């Protein structure tokens, strides 16, 4: 059974953390993952940096640019992760833009993910329809879960379509925005969370974009199975370094 | 169309052969889908056609002349015609598309317009039509380009647009486009994004091409008046993203006897590391929402192109052009900075026309490639050189 499925069955709200591989320094990847698990994080999104991350705000853009300067590549990331399953048990997802995967070769990329023990992928600029027609068979062959996004503007019809081809969880973008641009949720967002929760979809939802502290984490998980933190974690690492991950995670879970 | 000829137009799924598509984050899906479902319908409305054509005539000054360049023709011993897009209002072909898209935006009920710009020509053309229609206009421009293109920044401001610097990445056109896309993600309901080139997610390449196709539609009847035939032997245009080229080729794509020549910027030389010759240096990849030929590293990171001409300084090429290249329908030629600058000055002296440096690339092919004396070659003179005066001054120490 895929680790994502196992995790989703646990009777608790899930905290998922995104970080950019190769940031702040090139060799931080493995220790960040180990530290996050040790401190009670449920799931990790490992960001494969891209030169033109068009769905990301300034924080993740800057970390991606720095990671690339540090020498991060697809090859280097796979090499860093080759023994990760000897020490880490929680679900690991690679999140990245489509072009680096396309250049590596989609099948070769998926195969490598399976060898390492990656459980799923999030590729914001690979549209659902393209995935369904061209790549689903490959993902299935290597046991990878592809996670799709929905937003407040996604139509009911399309949400049902995305739910029908998803096999894990749905990534609910909290508001119309790039990453890292929100502070706190208002009525508009909680109404949207409630509306989706009431649809009783086959796949549980995990909310991302705009989760930065205990308050927003709690608001989001009132309606969803879990929540994803990205920019706020990158900011913490930028300001405090990687030795105080425990205080960051504690501040979210309190 | 000849029976066995390949289809060079977009197919129902938004592809030109293997290139194109809509590789966009889900956040943009409703906007792009709304456009995809409506653009052909709206463009076909008689009311839309009437308004579009009227503005092209009265406001842009179309038809633009098809001018027989006698002295240039004598020099190269062939028949050269110049399609004078440089005489359009705002000084380039860009306005054909922004007029079309502003009318589209109005019909879709959008009242906030965003655009990206490199050299500032598309930004000025967008600011112009926004002023014309009384709509809010925000133009994203790389911080470096803002410094390099101060007069165009001033023009946009005078026209009432807000110019926002793109501070990320290399702070040029590619990054301005990223910022415009991010703005659209953040403002999904009231905003229309006017893309200036034949790039972006489907239906943008097709929509931009169709608005620019007025260029080749006019060439057809104008050449008939000059030469007694609609089809030249060659059509020539410079290519960055490829909007003037798309418009120049459009009505000739399936006319087999018409040769299509695409002129890219080689910068300091194709193998110098400072180039924008995508057909040579690019591989299949995804940029700004479409699959196309793209300059990138082994690892799939998009690289920085270089050309003396800001309008050709783009790491990709429109998906239609990628398909024309791959199938061999178009002949791609790369022209270096020096060759373009020389050809530009040559046109000044021979014909009394100061061309944009982009267009000078297209003119430079006559030094590279021989044509027969009886050949009729139509070159798109996509823009005028006013914006490039500083470059010309520095380059020739005038």
Tab-separated table of C-alpha atoms in Angstrom, chain B:
chain	number	residue	atom	x	y	z
B	1	UNK	CA	-4.482	23.441	-49.558
B	2	UNK	CA	-2.688	20.728	-51.480
B	3	UNK	CA	-3.964	17.267	-50.678
B	4	UNK	CA	-0.818	15.820	-49.157
B	5	UNK	CA	0.228	18.910	-47.352
B	6	UNK	CA	0.582	18.874	-43.613
B	7	UNK	CA	-1.824	20.988	-41.551
B	8	UNK	CA	0.056	23.968	-40.156
B	9	UNK	CA	-2.881	25.442	-38.288
B	10	UNK	CA	-3.780	24.604	-34.733
B	11	UNK	CA	-5.830	21.433	-34.135
B	12	UNK	CA	-8.813	21.022	-31.814
B	13	UNK	CA	-6.627	20.150	-28.855
B	14	UNK	CA	-4.514	23.258	-29.261
B	15	UNK	CA	-1.519	21.622	-30.903
B	16	UNK	CA	0.578	22.316	-33.983
B	17	UNK	CA	1.918	18.819	-34.598
B	18	UNK	CA	3.581	17.963	-31.289
B	19	UNK	CA	3.871	21.598	-30.140
B	20	UNK	CA	1.421	23.804	-28.273
B	21	UNK	CA	-1.143	22.746	-25.674
B	22	UNK	CA	-1.994	24.540	-22.445
B	23	UNK	CA	0.522	23.716	-19.719
B	24	UNK	CA	-0.926	25.932	-17.045
B	25	UNK	CA	-1.504	25.652	-13.324
B	26	UNK	CA	-5.077	24.832	-12.343
B	27	UNK	CA	-5.402	28.410	-11.009
B	28	UNK	CA	-5.394	29.665	-14.609
B	29	UNK	CA	-7.691	27.008	-16.002
B	30	UNK	CA	-10.983	28.967	-15.709
B	31	UNK	CA	-9.521	32.048	-17.457
B	32	UNK	CA	-7.883	30.153	-20.278
B	33	UNK	CA	-10.874	27.859	-20.704
B	34	UNK	CA	-13.247	30.839	-20.871
B	35	UNK	CA	-11.110	32.293	-23.625
B	36	UNK	CA	-10.793	28.975	-25.451
B	37	UNK	CA	-14.542	28.462	-25.510
B	38	UNK	CA	-15.305	31.968	-26.709
B	39	UNK	CA	-12.515	33.368	-28.852
B	40	UNK	CA	-13.539	31.916	-32.211
B	41	UNK	CA	-17.203	32.665	-31.619
B	42	UNK	CA	-16.467	36.277	-30.668
B	43	UNK	CA	-14.042	36.800	-33.544
B	44	UNK	CA	-16.646	35.538	-35.995
B	45	UNK	CA	-19.347	37.961	-34.828
B	46	UNK	CA	-20.106	40.526	-37.538
B	47	UNK	CA	-20.154	43.292	-34.919
B	48	UNK	CA	-16.709	42.322	-33.706
B	49	UNK	CA	-15.320	42.124	-37.235
B	50	UNK	CA	-16.766	45.501	-38.075
B	51	UNK	CA	-15.318	47.215	-35.020
B	52	UNK	CA	-11.932	45.518	-35.436
B	53	UNK	CA	-11.615	46.425	-39.109
B	54	UNK	CA	-12.814	49.958	-38.530
B	55	UNK	CA	-10.186	50.549	-35.838
B	56	UNK	CA	-7.463	48.991	-37.972
B	57	UNK	CA	-8.393	51.389	-40.744
B	58	UNK	CA	-9.100	54.650	-38.900
B	59	UNK	CA	-6.913	54.315	-35.828
B	60	UNK	CA	-3.982	52.097	-36.836
B	61	UNK	CA	-3.832	53.419	-40.395
B	62	UNK	CA	-4.253	50.153	-42.282
B	63	UNK	CA	-3.768	48.888	-44.859
B	64	UNK	CA	-0.051	49.335	-44.382
B	65	UNK	CA	1.700	49.844	-47.740
B	66	UNK	CA	3.415	47.054	-49.621
B	67	UNK	CA	6.386	48.945	-50.935
B	68	UNK	CA	8.629	47.837	-53.796
B	69	UNK	CA	12.165	48.607	-52.572
B	70	UNK	CA	13.767	49.495	-55.876
B	71	UNK	CA	17.298	50.348	-54.809
B	72	UNK	CA	17.507	47.454	-52.352
B	73	UNK	CA	16.256	45.148	-55.116
B	74	UNK	CA	18.929	46.442	-57.497
B	75	UNK	CA	21.628	45.833	-54.927
B	76	UNK	CA	20.656	42.185	-54.446
B	77	UNK	CA	19.411	41.550	-57.982
B	78	UNK	CA	15.988	40.264	-56.944
B	79	UNK	CA	12.541	41.806	-56.368
B	80	UNK	CA	12.140	42.888	-52.760
B	81	UNK	CA	8.880	44.195	-51.331
B	82	UNK	CA	8.612	45.599	-47.822
B	83	UNK	CA	5.388	45.185	-45.860
B	84	UNK	CA	5.377	48.465	-43.967
B	85	UNK	CA	4.153	47.505	-40.487
B	86	UNK	CA	6.521	50.202	-39.244
B	87	UNK	CA	4.013	52.796	-40.462
B	88	UNK	CA	1.280	51.589	-38.105
B	89	UNK	CA	0.224	53.742	-35.176
B	90	UNK	CA	2.714	53.107	-32.319
B	91	UNK	CA	5.338	52.054	-34.848
B	92	UNK	CA	5.059	48.294	-35.163
B	93	UNK	CA	2.810	45.342	-35.934
B	94	UNK	CA	2.045	44.839	-32.216
B	95	UNK	CA	-1.028	47.072	-32.342
B	96	UNK	CA	-2.920	44.696	-34.687
B	97	UNK	CA	-3.070	42.177	-31.873
B	98	UNK	CA	-3.751	44.568	-29.002
B	99	UNK	CA	-6.725	46.085	-30.859
B	100	UNK	CA	-8.138	42.589	-31.350
B	101	UNK	CA	-7.540	41.516	-27.778
B	102	UNK	CA	-8.918	44.662	-26.163
B	103	UNK	CA	-12.165	44.132	-28.077
B	104	UNK	CA	-12.108	40.496	-26.949
B	105	UNK	CA	-11.552	41.558	-23.318
B	106	UNK	CA	-14.486	43.956	-23.461
B	107	UNK	CA	-16.786	41.267	-24.783
B	108	UNK	CA	-15.651	38.923	-22.011
B	109	UNK	CA	-16.527	41.625	-19.484
B	110	UNK	CA	-12.963	42.206	-18.260
B	111	UNK	CA	-12.045	45.695	-17.126
B	112	UNK	CA	-8.461	45.244	-15.952
B	113	UNK	CA	-5.744	44.576	-18.536
B	114	UNK	CA	-2.281	43.188	-17.911
B	115	UNK	CA	0.585	42.677	-20.336
B	116	UNK	CA	4.269	41.774	-20.428
B	117	UNK	CA	6.802	43.675	-22.449
B	118	UNK	CA	10.460	43.366	-23.356
B	119	UNK	CA	11.557	46.341	-25.426
B	120	UNK	CA	8.318	48.097	-24.592
B	121	UNK	CA	6.629	47.949	-28.018
B	122	UNK	CA	3.907	45.565	-26.909
B	123	UNK	CA	3.580	47.491	-23.644
B	124	UNK	CA	3.054	50.727	-25.550
B	125	UNK	CA	0.579	49.063	-27.923
B	126	UNK	CA	-1.359	47.693	-24.938
B	127	UNK	CA	-1.282	50.989	-23.028
B	128	UNK	CA	-2.538	52.684	-26.195
B	129	UNK	CA	-5.612	50.496	-26.647
B	130	UNK	CA	-6.385	50.669	-22.915
B	131	UNK	CA	-6.378	54.450	-23.149
B	132	UNK	CA	-8.582	54.178	-26.217
B	133	UNK	CA	-11.103	52.015	-24.352
B	134	UNK	CA	-10.722	53.582	-20.918
B	135	UNK	CA	-9.532	50.395	-19.216
B	136	UNK	CA	-7.028	49.981	-16.397
B	137	UNK	CA	-3.631	48.859	-17.698
B	138	UNK	CA	-0.723	47.245	-15.848
B	139	UNK	CA	2.434	46.377	-17.794
B	140	UNK	CA	5.114	44.088	-16.379
B	141	UNK	CA	8.600	44.845	-17.574
B	142	UNK	CA	11.953	43.472	-16.464
B	143	UNK	CA	13.857	45.859	-14.241
B	144	UNK	CA	16.818	45.770	-16.621
B	145	UNK	CA	14.598	46.498	-19.639
B	146	UNK	CA	13.036	49.447	-17.797
B	147	UNK	CA	16.483	51.014	-17.630
B	148	UNK	CA	17.365	50.099	-21.224
B	149	UNK	CA	14.082	51.329	-22.724
B	150	UNK	CA	13.349	54.525	-20.823
B	151	UNK	CA	11.489	56.305	-23.674
B	152	UNK	CA	8.967	53.477	-23.990
B	153	UNK	CA	8.470	53.448	-20.221
B	154	UNK	CA	7.668	57.154	-20.419
B	155	UNK	CA	5.254	56.537	-23.307
B	156	UNK	CA	3.362	53.897	-21.348
B	157	UNK	CA	3.103	56.216	-18.345
B	158	UNK	CA	1.860	59.083	-20.507
B	159	UNK	CA	-0.789	56.737	-21.868
B	160	UNK	CA	-1.975	56.080	-18.336
B	161	UNK	CA	-0.499	52.623	-17.760
B	162	UNK	CA	1.189	51.470	-14.589
B	163	UNK	CA	4.599	49.933	-15.301
B	164	UNK	CA	5.589	47.314	-12.733
B	165	UNK	CA	9.217	46.151	-12.633
B	166	UNK	CA	9.844	42.393	-12.709
B	167	UNK	CA	12.532	41.859	-10.105
B	168	UNK	CA	12.889	38.086	-10.307
B	169	UNK	CA	15.297	35.943	-12.303
B	170	UNK	CA	17.177	37.768	-15.022
B	171	UNK	CA	14.789	40.761	-14.822
B	172	UNK	CA	14.030	40.737	-18.581
B	173	UNK	CA	11.151	39.628	-20.858
B	174	UNK	CA	10.952	36.038	-19.614
B	175	UNK	CA	10.574	37.253	-16.052
B	176	UNK	CA	8.113	39.981	-17.004
B	177	UNK	CA	5.985	37.206	-18.536
B	178	UNK	CA	6.239	35.154	-15.321
B	179	UNK	CA	5.093	38.184	-13.318
B	180	UNK	CA	2.160	38.827	-15.645
B	181	UNK	CA	1.088	35.190	-15.277
B	182	UNK	CA	1.350	35.488	-11.475
B	183	UNK	CA	-0.798	38.618	-11.608
B	184	UNK	CA	-3.404	36.700	-13.607
B	185	UNK	CA	-3.369	33.907	-11.029
B	186	UNK	CA	-3.965	36.500	-8.306
B	187	UNK	CA	-6.741	38.263	-10.272
B	188	UNK	CA	-8.669	35.510	-12.009
B	189	UNK	CA	-12.064	37.139	-12.416
B	190	UNK	CA	-11.818	40.717	-13.703
B	191	UNK	CA	-8.526	40.602	-15.614
B	192	UNK	CA	-7.572	39.828	-19.201
B	193	UNK	CA	-3.956	39.102	-20.042
B	194	UNK	CA	-2.955	40.492	-23.454
B	195	UNK	CA	-0.037	38.319	-24.524
B	196	UNK	CA	1.983	40.104	-27.186
B	197	UNK	CA	3.544	37.239	-29.049
B	198	UNK	CA	2.413	33.994	-30.666
B	199	UNK	CA	3.226	32.125	-27.471
B	200	UNK	CA	1.440	31.086	-24.272
B	201	UNK	CA	-1.211	28.454	-23.604
B	202	UNK	CA	-3.748	27.575	-26.285
B	203	UNK	CA	-5.694	29.541	-27.548
B	204	UNK	CA	-3.217	32.435	-27.339
B	205	UNK	CA	-0.868	31.435	-30.181
B	206	UNK	CA	-3.824	30.920	-32.497
B	207	UNK	CA	-5.660	34.062	-31.390
B	208	UNK	CA	-2.582	36.274	-31.765
B	209	UNK	CA	-1.836	34.699	-35.151
B	210	UNK	CA	-5.380	35.358	-36.363
B	211	UNK	CA	-5.294	39.016	-35.260
B	212	UNK	CA	-1.914	39.440	-36.968
B	213	UNK	CA	-3.022	37.593	-40.107
B	214	UNK	CA	-4.305	40.895	-41.488
B	215	UNK	CA	-0.669	41.324	-42.606
B	216	UNK	CA	-0.686	38.425	-45.080
B	217	UNK	CA	-4.308	39.057	-46.059
B	218	UNK	CA	-3.226	42.506	-47.251
B	219	UNK	CA	-0.044	41.247	-48.899
B	220	UNK	CA	-2.180	38.976	-51.073
B	221	UNK	CA	-4.276	41.703	-52.691
B	222	UNK	CA	-1.502	44.263	-52.674
B	223	UNK	CA	0.907	41.958	-54.466
B	224	UNK	CA	-1.800	41.157	-56.984
B	225	UNK	CA	-1.923	44.887	-57.800
B	226	UNK	CA	1.863	45.119	-58.117
B	227	UNK	CA	2.752	41.845	-59.750
B	228	UNK	CA	-0.504	40.375	-60.990
B	229	UNK	CA	-0.233	37.456	-58.576
B	230	UNK	CA	-1.155	36.937	-54.956
B	231	UNK	CA	1.679	34.609	-54.079
B	232	UNK	CA	5.290	35.765	-53.802
B	233	UNK	CA	8.137	33.270	-54.059
B	234	UNK	CA	9.139	33.935	-50.474
B	235	UNK	CA	7.788	35.596	-47.342
B	236	UNK	CA	10.388	36.638	-44.792
B	237	UNK	CA	10.018	37.730	-41.164
B	238	UNK	CA	12.107	37.953	-38.021
B	239	UNK	CA	11.169	35.715	-35.110
B	240	UNK	CA	11.384	36.234	-31.365
B	241	UNK	CA	8.189	34.707	-30.042
B	242	UNK	CA	6.968	35.106	-33.598
B	243	UNK	CA	3.874	37.309	-33.834
B	244	UNK	CA	4.782	39.363	-36.897
B	245	UNK	CA	6.059	36.202	-38.551
B	246	UNK	CA	2.831	34.338	-37.776
B	247	UNK	CA	0.816	37.145	-39.353
B	248	UNK	CA	3.096	37.385	-42.380
B	249	UNK	CA	2.969	33.649	-43.067
B	250	UNK	CA	-0.631	32.891	-42.139
B	251	UNK	CA	-2.350	33.017	-45.536
B	252	UNK	CA	0.653	31.367	-47.194
B	253	UNK	CA	1.111	28.414	-44.848
B	254	UNK	CA	-0.689	26.068	-47.198
B	255	UNK	CA	0.404	27.676	-50.463
B	256	UNK	CA	3.098	25.229	-51.400
B	257	UNK	CA	4.883	27.425	-53.942
B	258	UNK	CA	5.503	30.142	-51.354
B	259	UNK	CA	8.755	29.663	-49.474
B	260	UNK	CA	8.657	30.660	-45.803
B	261	UNK	CA	11.802	32.130	-44.269
B	262	UNK	CA	12.142	32.694	-40.523
B	263	UNK	CA	14.988	34.853	-39.280
B	264	UNK	CA	16.273	34.352	-35.761
B	265	UNK	CA	18.745	36.404	-33.764
B	266	UNK	CA	22.130	34.700	-33.534
B	267	UNK	CA	23.370	37.382	-31.129
B	268	UNK	CA	27.160	37.223	-31.020
B	269	UNK	CA	27.061	33.931	-32.947
B	270	UNK	CA	25.058	30.725	-32.664
B	271	UNK	CA	27.800	28.936	-30.733
B	272	UNK	CA	29.031	31.933	-28.751
B	273	UNK	CA	26.856	31.289	-25.695
B	274	UNK	CA	25.267	34.704	-26.359
B	275	UNK	CA	22.495	33.915	-28.816
B	276	UNK	CA	18.734	33.643	-29.241
B	277	UNK	CA	18.728	31.173	-32.152
B	278	UNK	CA	16.094	28.850	-30.726
B	279	UNK	CA	15.716	26.620	-33.783
B	280	UNK	CA	19.376	25.647	-33.505
B	281	UNK	CA	19.921	25.800	-29.751
B	282	UNK	CA	16.478	24.822	-28.489
B	283	UNK	CA	15.010	21.478	-27.547
B	284	UNK	CA	11.397	20.526	-26.975
B	285	UNK	CA	10.251	21.922	-23.644
B	286	UNK	CA	7.522	23.805	-21.803
B	287	UNK	CA	7.621	27.566	-21.265
B	288	UNK	CA	4.876	30.035	-20.384
B	289	UNK	CA	2.127	27.515	-20.940
B	290	UNK	CA	3.080	25.785	-24.174
B	291	UNK	CA	5.253	22.968	-25.442
B	292	UNK	CA	7.682	24.328	-27.994
B	293	UNK	CA	11.349	24.648	-28.892
B	294	UNK	CA	13.109	26.129	-25.928
B	295	UNK	CA	16.644	27.100	-24.950
B	296	UNK	CA	17.420	25.248	-21.760
B	297	UNK	CA	20.062	23.382	-19.814
B	298	UNK	CA	20.468	19.616	-19.863
B	299	UNK	CA	18.505	19.689	-16.610
B	300	UNK	CA	15.518	21.538	-18.088
B	301	UNK	CA	16.200	24.968	-16.593
B	302	UNK	CA	15.358	27.771	-19.010
B	303	UNK	CA	18.446	29.686	-20.099
B	304	UNK	CA	18.964	33.353	-20.848
B	305	UNK	CA	19.033	34.273	-24.504
B	306	UNK	CA	20.952	37.207	-25.883
B	307	UNK	CA	20.364	39.520	-28.838
B	308	UNK	CA	21.110	43.186	-29.437
B	309	UNK	CA	17.427	43.393	-30.314
B	310	UNK	CA	15.229	43.298	-27.221
B	311	UNK	CA	12.272	42.049	-29.277
B	312	UNK	CA	14.074	38.874	-30.351
B	313	UNK	CA	15.605	38.234	-26.938
B	314	UNK	CA	13.329	35.320	-25.933
B	315	UNK	CA	14.409	31.738	-25.099
B	316	UNK	CA	11.522	30.092	-26.945
B	317	UNK	CA	9.564	30.443	-30.149
B	318	UNK	CA	5.812	30.178	-30.743
B	319	UNK	CA	4.541	26.590	-31.129
B	320	UNK	CA	3.376	27.211	-34.706
B	321	UNK	CA	6.924	28.162	-35.645
B	322	UNK	CA	8.381	25.161	-33.805
B	323	UNK	CA	6.139	23.015	-35.999
B	324	UNK	CA	7.130	24.886	-39.189
B	325	UNK	CA	10.764	24.287	-38.228
B	326	UNK	CA	10.380	20.619	-37.339
B	327	UNK	CA	8.448	19.795	-40.520
B	328	UNK	CA	10.828	21.771	-42.710
B	329	UNK	CA	8.000	23.974	-43.997
B	330	UNK	CA	9.983	27.070	-43.014
B	331	UNK	CA	13.649	27.718	-43.636
B	332	UNK	CA	15.297	29.108	-40.494
B	333	UNK	CA	18.231	31.490	-40.833
B	334	UNK	CA	20.241	32.974	-37.937
B	335	UNK	CA	21.567	36.518	-38.185
B	336	UNK	CA	24.214	37.991	-35.914
B	337	UNK	CA	24.037	41.406	-34.210
B	338	UNK	CA	26.636	42.893	-36.555
B	339	UNK	CA	24.912	41.622	-39.693
B	340	UNK	CA	21.571	43.012	-38.547
B	341	UNK	CA	22.988	46.412	-37.637
B	342	UNK	CA	24.717	46.713	-41.016
B	343	UNK	CA	21.549	45.718	-42.879
B	344	UNK	CA	19.589	48.276	-40.854
B	345	UNK	CA	21.909	51.112	-41.784
B	346	UNK	CA	21.888	49.914	-45.374
B	347	UNK	CA	18.111	50.304	-45.551
B	348	UNK	CA	18.422	53.863	-44.208
B	349	UNK	CA	20.866	54.814	-46.961
B	350	UNK	CA	19.172	52.945	-49.824
B	351	UNK	CA	15.505	53.500	-49.113
B	352	UNK	CA	15.268	56.278	-46.547
B	353	UNK	CA	13.687	53.986	-43.965
B	354	UNK	CA	15.076	53.533	-40.440
B	355	UNK	CA	14.033	50.021	-39.403
B	356	UNK	CA	13.686	48.495	-35.936
B	357	UNK	CA	16.668	46.276	-35.152
B	358	UNK	CA	14.304	43.285	-35.079
B	359	UNK	CA	13.296	43.959	-38.683
B	360	UNK	CA	16.933	44.560	-39.632
B	361	UNK	CA	17.553	40.883	-38.904
B	362	UNK	CA	15.067	39.955	-41.632
B	363	UNK	CA	16.743	42.382	-44.048
B	364	UNK	CA	20.170	40.867	-43.390
B	365	UNK	CA	19.349	37.603	-45.129
B	366	UNK	CA	20.091	39.105	-48.539
B	367	UNK	CA	23.790	39.033	-47.659
B	368	UNK	CA	23.451	35.387	-46.575
B	369	UNK	CA	21.291	33.801	-49.187
B	370	UNK	CA	20.960	34.258	-52.945
B	371	UNK	CA	17.623	34.786	-54.684
B	372	UNK	CA	16.902	34.600	-58.388
B	373	UNK	CA	16.448	37.888	-60.283
B	374	UNK	CA	12.822	37.023	-61.024
B	375	UNK	CA	12.012	35.990	-57.433
B	376	UNK	CA	9.493	38.109	-55.573
B	377	UNK	CA	10.481	38.314	-51.902
B	378	UNK	CA	8.183	39.993	-49.376
B	379	UNK	CA	9.886	41.048	-46.139
B	380	UNK	CA	7.906	42.089	-43.093
B	381	UNK	CA	9.281	45.408	-41.914
B	382	UNK	CA	7.754	44.797	-38.508
B	383	UNK	CA	8.703	48.040	-36.790
B	384	UNK	CA	10.374	51.391	-37.091
B	385	UNK	CA	13.750	52.228	-35.624
B	386	UNK	CA	12.890	55.240	-33.456
B	387	UNK	CA	12.984	53.134	-30.303
B	388	UNK	CA	16.424	51.835	-31.288
B	389	UNK	CA	18.110	55.168	-31.965
B	390	UNK	CA	20.261	54.929	-28.845
B	391	UNK	CA	21.461	51.475	-29.932
B	392	UNK	CA	22.236	52.692	-33.441
B	393	UNK	CA	24.020	55.746	-32.052
B	394	UNK	CA	26.216	53.680	-29.756
B	395	UNK	CA	26.881	50.940	-32.289
B	396	UNK	CA	27.854	53.210	-35.207
B	397	UNK	CA	29.287	55.964	-32.989
B	398	UNK	CA	27.017	58.424	-34.803
